[in-house]
Coordinates of C-alpha atoms in Angstrom, one line a residue:
M1 CA 101.1 -39.4 -101.5
K2 CA 98.4 -42.1 -101.4
V3 CA 95.2 -41.2 -103.3
F4 CA 91.8 -42.8 -102.7
H5 CA 89.4 -43.7 -105.5
D6 CA 85.8 -44.9 -105.8
I7 CA 84.9 -44.8 -102.1
Y8 CA 81.4 -43.4 -102.3
D9 CA 79.3 -46.4 -103.1
N10 CA 80.8 -48.5 -100.4
L11 CA 80.5 -45.7 -97.9
I12 CA 76.8 -44.9 -98.1
T13 CA 75.4 -48.5 -97.7
P14 CA 72.6 -49.0 -95.2
E15 CA 75.0 -51.2 -93.2
N16 CA 77.4 -48.3 -92.8
L17 CA 74.6 -45.9 -92.0
L18 CA 73.5 -48.2 -89.2
I19 CA 77.1 -48.5 -87.9
A20 CA 77.4 -44.7 -88.0
W21 CA 74.0 -44.4 -86.2
K22 CA 75.1 -46.7 -83.3
E23 CA 78.3 -44.6 -82.9
F24 CA 76.5 -41.3 -83.2
K25 CA 73.7 -41.9 -80.7
K26 CA 76.1 -42.8 -77.8
G27 CA 75.5 -40.4 -75.0
K28 CA 72.5 -38.9 -76.8
I29 CA 69.8 -41.7 -76.4
K30 CA 67.6 -39.5 -74.2
K31 CA 67.6 -36.5 -76.5
K32 CA 64.2 -35.8 -78.0
D33 CA 65.4 -35.4 -81.6
V34 CA 67.5 -38.6 -81.4
L35 CA 64.5 -40.5 -80.0
E36 CA 62.2 -39.2 -82.8
F37 CA 64.7 -40.4 -85.5
E38 CA 65.1 -43.8 -83.9
R39 CA 61.3 -44.3 -83.6
N40 CA 61.3 -44.9 -87.4
L41 CA 64.9 -45.9 -87.7
E42 CA 64.7 -48.3 -90.6
D43 CA 62.5 -46.0 -92.7
N44 CA 64.8 -43.0 -91.9
I45 CA 68.0 -45.0 -92.8
F46 CA 66.7 -46.3 -96.1
R47 CA 65.2 -42.9 -97.0
L48 CA 68.6 -41.3 -96.3
Y49 CA 70.3 -44.1 -98.3
D50 CA 68.1 -43.5 -101.3
E51 CA 68.8 -39.7 -101.2
L52 CA 72.6 -40.3 -101.0
K53 CA 72.5 -43.0 -103.7
N54 CA 70.4 -40.8 -106.1
K55 CA 72.3 -37.6 -105.0
T56 CA 69.1 -35.9 -104.0
Y57 CA 70.3 -35.4 -100.5
R58 CA 70.2 -31.8 -99.4
H59 CA 71.6 -30.6 -96.1
R60 CA 68.9 -28.9 -94.0
P61 CA 69.2 -25.5 -92.2
Y62 CA 71.0 -25.3 -88.9
Q63 CA 69.3 -24.4 -85.6
T64 CA 71.1 -21.5 -83.9
F65 CA 71.2 -20.9 -80.2
H66 CA 73.4 -19.2 -77.6
I67 CA 75.5 -20.6 -74.7
Y68 CA 78.1 -19.5 -72.2
D69 CA 80.9 -22.0 -71.5
P70 CA 81.9 -19.7 -69.8
K71 CA 82.4 -17.3 -72.7
Y72 CA 79.5 -16.4 -75.0
R73 CA 79.2 -18.6 -78.1
I74 CA 76.7 -18.9 -81.0
I75 CA 76.1 -22.6 -81.7
N76 CA 74.8 -23.9 -85.0
K77 CA 73.3 -27.3 -84.7
A78 CA 72.5 -29.6 -87.6
T79 CA 69.5 -32.0 -87.6
V80 CA 70.0 -35.6 -86.5
R81 CA 69.7 -36.8 -90.1
D82 CA 72.5 -34.5 -91.2
R83 CA 74.7 -35.2 -88.1
L84 CA 74.4 -38.9 -89.0
V85 CA 75.8 -38.1 -92.5
H86 CA 78.6 -36.0 -90.8
H87 CA 79.5 -39.1 -88.7
L88 CA 79.4 -41.3 -91.7
I89 CA 81.9 -39.0 -93.5
F90 CA 84.1 -38.7 -90.4
N91 CA 84.4 -42.5 -90.4
Q92 CA 85.8 -42.3 -94.0
L93 CA 88.0 -39.2 -93.6
Y94 CA 89.6 -40.0 -90.2
P95 CA 91.8 -42.9 -91.3
I96 CA 92.8 -41.0 -94.4
F97 CA 93.8 -37.7 -92.7
N98 CA 94.7 -38.7 -89.2
P99 CA 98.3 -39.9 -90.1
T100 CA 98.9 -36.3 -91.5
F101 CA 98.0 -34.5 -88.2
I102 CA 100.8 -33.3 -85.9
Y103 CA 101.4 -35.5 -83.0
H104 CA 100.5 -32.9 -80.3
S105 CA 96.9 -32.6 -81.6
Y106 CA 94.7 -34.3 -79.0
A107 CA 91.0 -33.4 -79.6
S108 CA 88.7 -35.9 -81.2
R109 CA 91.4 -38.5 -82.0
L110 CA 91.7 -42.1 -81.1
D111 CA 94.2 -42.9 -78.4
K112 CA 94.7 -39.2 -77.7
G113 CA 92.4 -37.0 -75.6
T114 CA 92.7 -34.6 -72.6
H115 CA 94.6 -37.0 -70.2
L116 CA 97.4 -37.7 -72.7
G117 CA 97.6 -34.0 -73.5
V118 CA 98.1 -33.2 -69.8
Q119 CA 100.7 -35.9 -69.4
N120 CA 102.7 -34.7 -72.3
L121 CA 102.4 -31.1 -71.3
T122 CA 103.7 -32.0 -67.8
K123 CA 106.7 -33.8 -69.4
A124 CA 107.4 -30.8 -71.6
L125 CA 107.1 -28.3 -68.7
R126 CA 109.4 -30.4 -66.6
K127 CA 112.0 -30.5 -69.4
V128 CA 111.8 -26.8 -70.3
S129 CA 111.9 -25.7 -66.7
K130 CA 114.8 -28.0 -65.9
N131 CA 112.7 -29.9 -63.4
Y132 CA 110.8 -26.8 -62.3
T133 CA 114.0 -24.8 -61.3
E134 CA 113.5 -22.2 -64.0
S135 CA 110.7 -20.2 -65.5
A136 CA 108.8 -21.7 -68.5
Y137 CA 106.5 -19.9 -70.8
A138 CA 103.6 -21.0 -73.1
L139 CA 101.8 -19.1 -75.8
K140 CA 98.0 -19.5 -75.6
C141 CA 96.3 -18.5 -78.8
D142 CA 93.3 -19.3 -80.9
V143 CA 92.2 -18.6 -84.4
Q144 CA 89.3 -16.2 -84.0
K145 CA 86.0 -17.6 -85.4
F146 CA 87.9 -20.4 -87.2
F147 CA 84.8 -22.2 -88.5
H148 CA 83.3 -18.9 -89.7
S149 CA 86.4 -17.8 -91.5
V150 CA 88.0 -20.9 -92.9
S151 CA 88.1 -21.0 -96.7
H152 CA 85.6 -23.5 -98.0
Q153 CA 87.4 -23.6 -101.3
K154 CA 90.8 -24.4 -99.7
L155 CA 89.2 -27.1 -97.5
L156 CA 87.6 -28.8 -100.5
Q157 CA 90.9 -28.5 -102.4
I158 CA 92.8 -30.3 -99.6
I159 CA 90.2 -33.1 -99.7
E160 CA 90.3 -33.3 -103.5
N161 CA 94.1 -33.8 -103.3
K162 CA 93.6 -37.0 -101.4
I163 CA 90.2 -38.3 -102.8
K164 CA 89.5 -38.8 -106.4
D165 CA 85.8 -39.6 -106.4
N166 CA 83.3 -37.1 -107.8
H167 CA 80.4 -38.5 -105.9
F168 CA 82.1 -38.3 -102.6
L169 CA 83.3 -34.8 -103.4
W170 CA 79.8 -33.8 -104.3
L171 CA 78.6 -34.8 -100.8
M172 CA 81.5 -33.0 -99.2
H173 CA 80.6 -29.9 -101.1
E174 CA 77.0 -30.2 -100.1
I175 CA 77.9 -30.4 -96.4
I176 CA 80.7 -27.8 -96.3
E177 CA 78.7 -25.2 -98.3
S178 CA 75.6 -25.9 -96.0
F179 CA 77.2 -23.7 -93.4
K180 CA 77.0 -20.0 -94.1
A181 CA 78.8 -17.9 -91.5
M182 CA 76.9 -15.1 -89.9
P183 CA 78.4 -11.7 -90.8
A184 CA 80.5 -10.1 -88.1
E185 CA 78.0 -7.2 -87.5
L186 CA 75.1 -9.7 -87.1
I187 CA 77.2 -11.7 -84.6
E188 CA 77.9 -8.6 -82.5
R189 CA 74.2 -7.6 -82.7
E190 CA 73.2 -11.1 -81.4
R191 CA 75.7 -10.7 -78.6
E192 CA 74.3 -7.3 -77.7
R193 CA 70.8 -8.7 -77.6
E194 CA 71.9 -11.6 -75.4
R195 CA 73.7 -9.1 -73.0
E196 CA 70.5 -7.1 -72.8
R197 CA 68.4 -10.2 -72.1
T198 CA 70.8 -11.1 -69.3
R199 CA 70.7 -7.6 -67.9
L200 CA 66.9 -7.7 -67.8
R201 CA 66.8 -11.1 -66.1
H202 CA 69.1 -9.8 -63.4
S203 CA 67.2 -6.5 -63.0
Y204 CA 63.9 -8.5 -62.5
W205 CA 65.5 -10.6 -59.8
K206 CA 67.2 -7.9 -57.8
P207 CA 64.0 -6.3 -56.3
N208 CA 63.2 -9.7 -54.9
L209 CA 66.5 -10.2 -53.0
P210 CA 65.3 -8.4 -49.8
N211 CA 62.3 -10.8 -49.6
I212 CA 64.6 -13.9 -49.2
R213 CA 64.3 -15.4 -45.7

């Protein structure tokens, strides 16, 4: 197994931060928080570089909001500054761990994606069903609340097995431990509040329906 050493200093350079920024902002250039960060881009990049270099960087709290897509989800959004660091780390970890992923994993991978997944699924269905002459079955499943329940200790251990650089591991620890999962009872309480807000919005609207012309 290949092990990587002394990667931190070369990773956190202002040049790499700028490269990560250009990649990160694609599709987000009209977002208010992205525009605010870019307004003083050079100052923000060098301030972030100094924090990473001196190991004074601290991940900031997440913004929590609720969406339906279509099922109800609680989203935890990091600041632009922190998401830039996430992107920087992704650029380092991806080439190290991507070769270890199973072939039929298509999300967030170069030369993969939805279209290839659909193509390969079609081939598999045709083969299993003997050219659609027999029934074929698929198991659809998901790990419930994966990002809330995954072991931080185990995740860090997997990274430590591949990367022997205490500075980089410090940064990984800072980022991974920045996310504290909401207890299950609080999640359910938030869901109930959202359901109540939805019910009230609908009840306010119903009396107006007869007035529509």
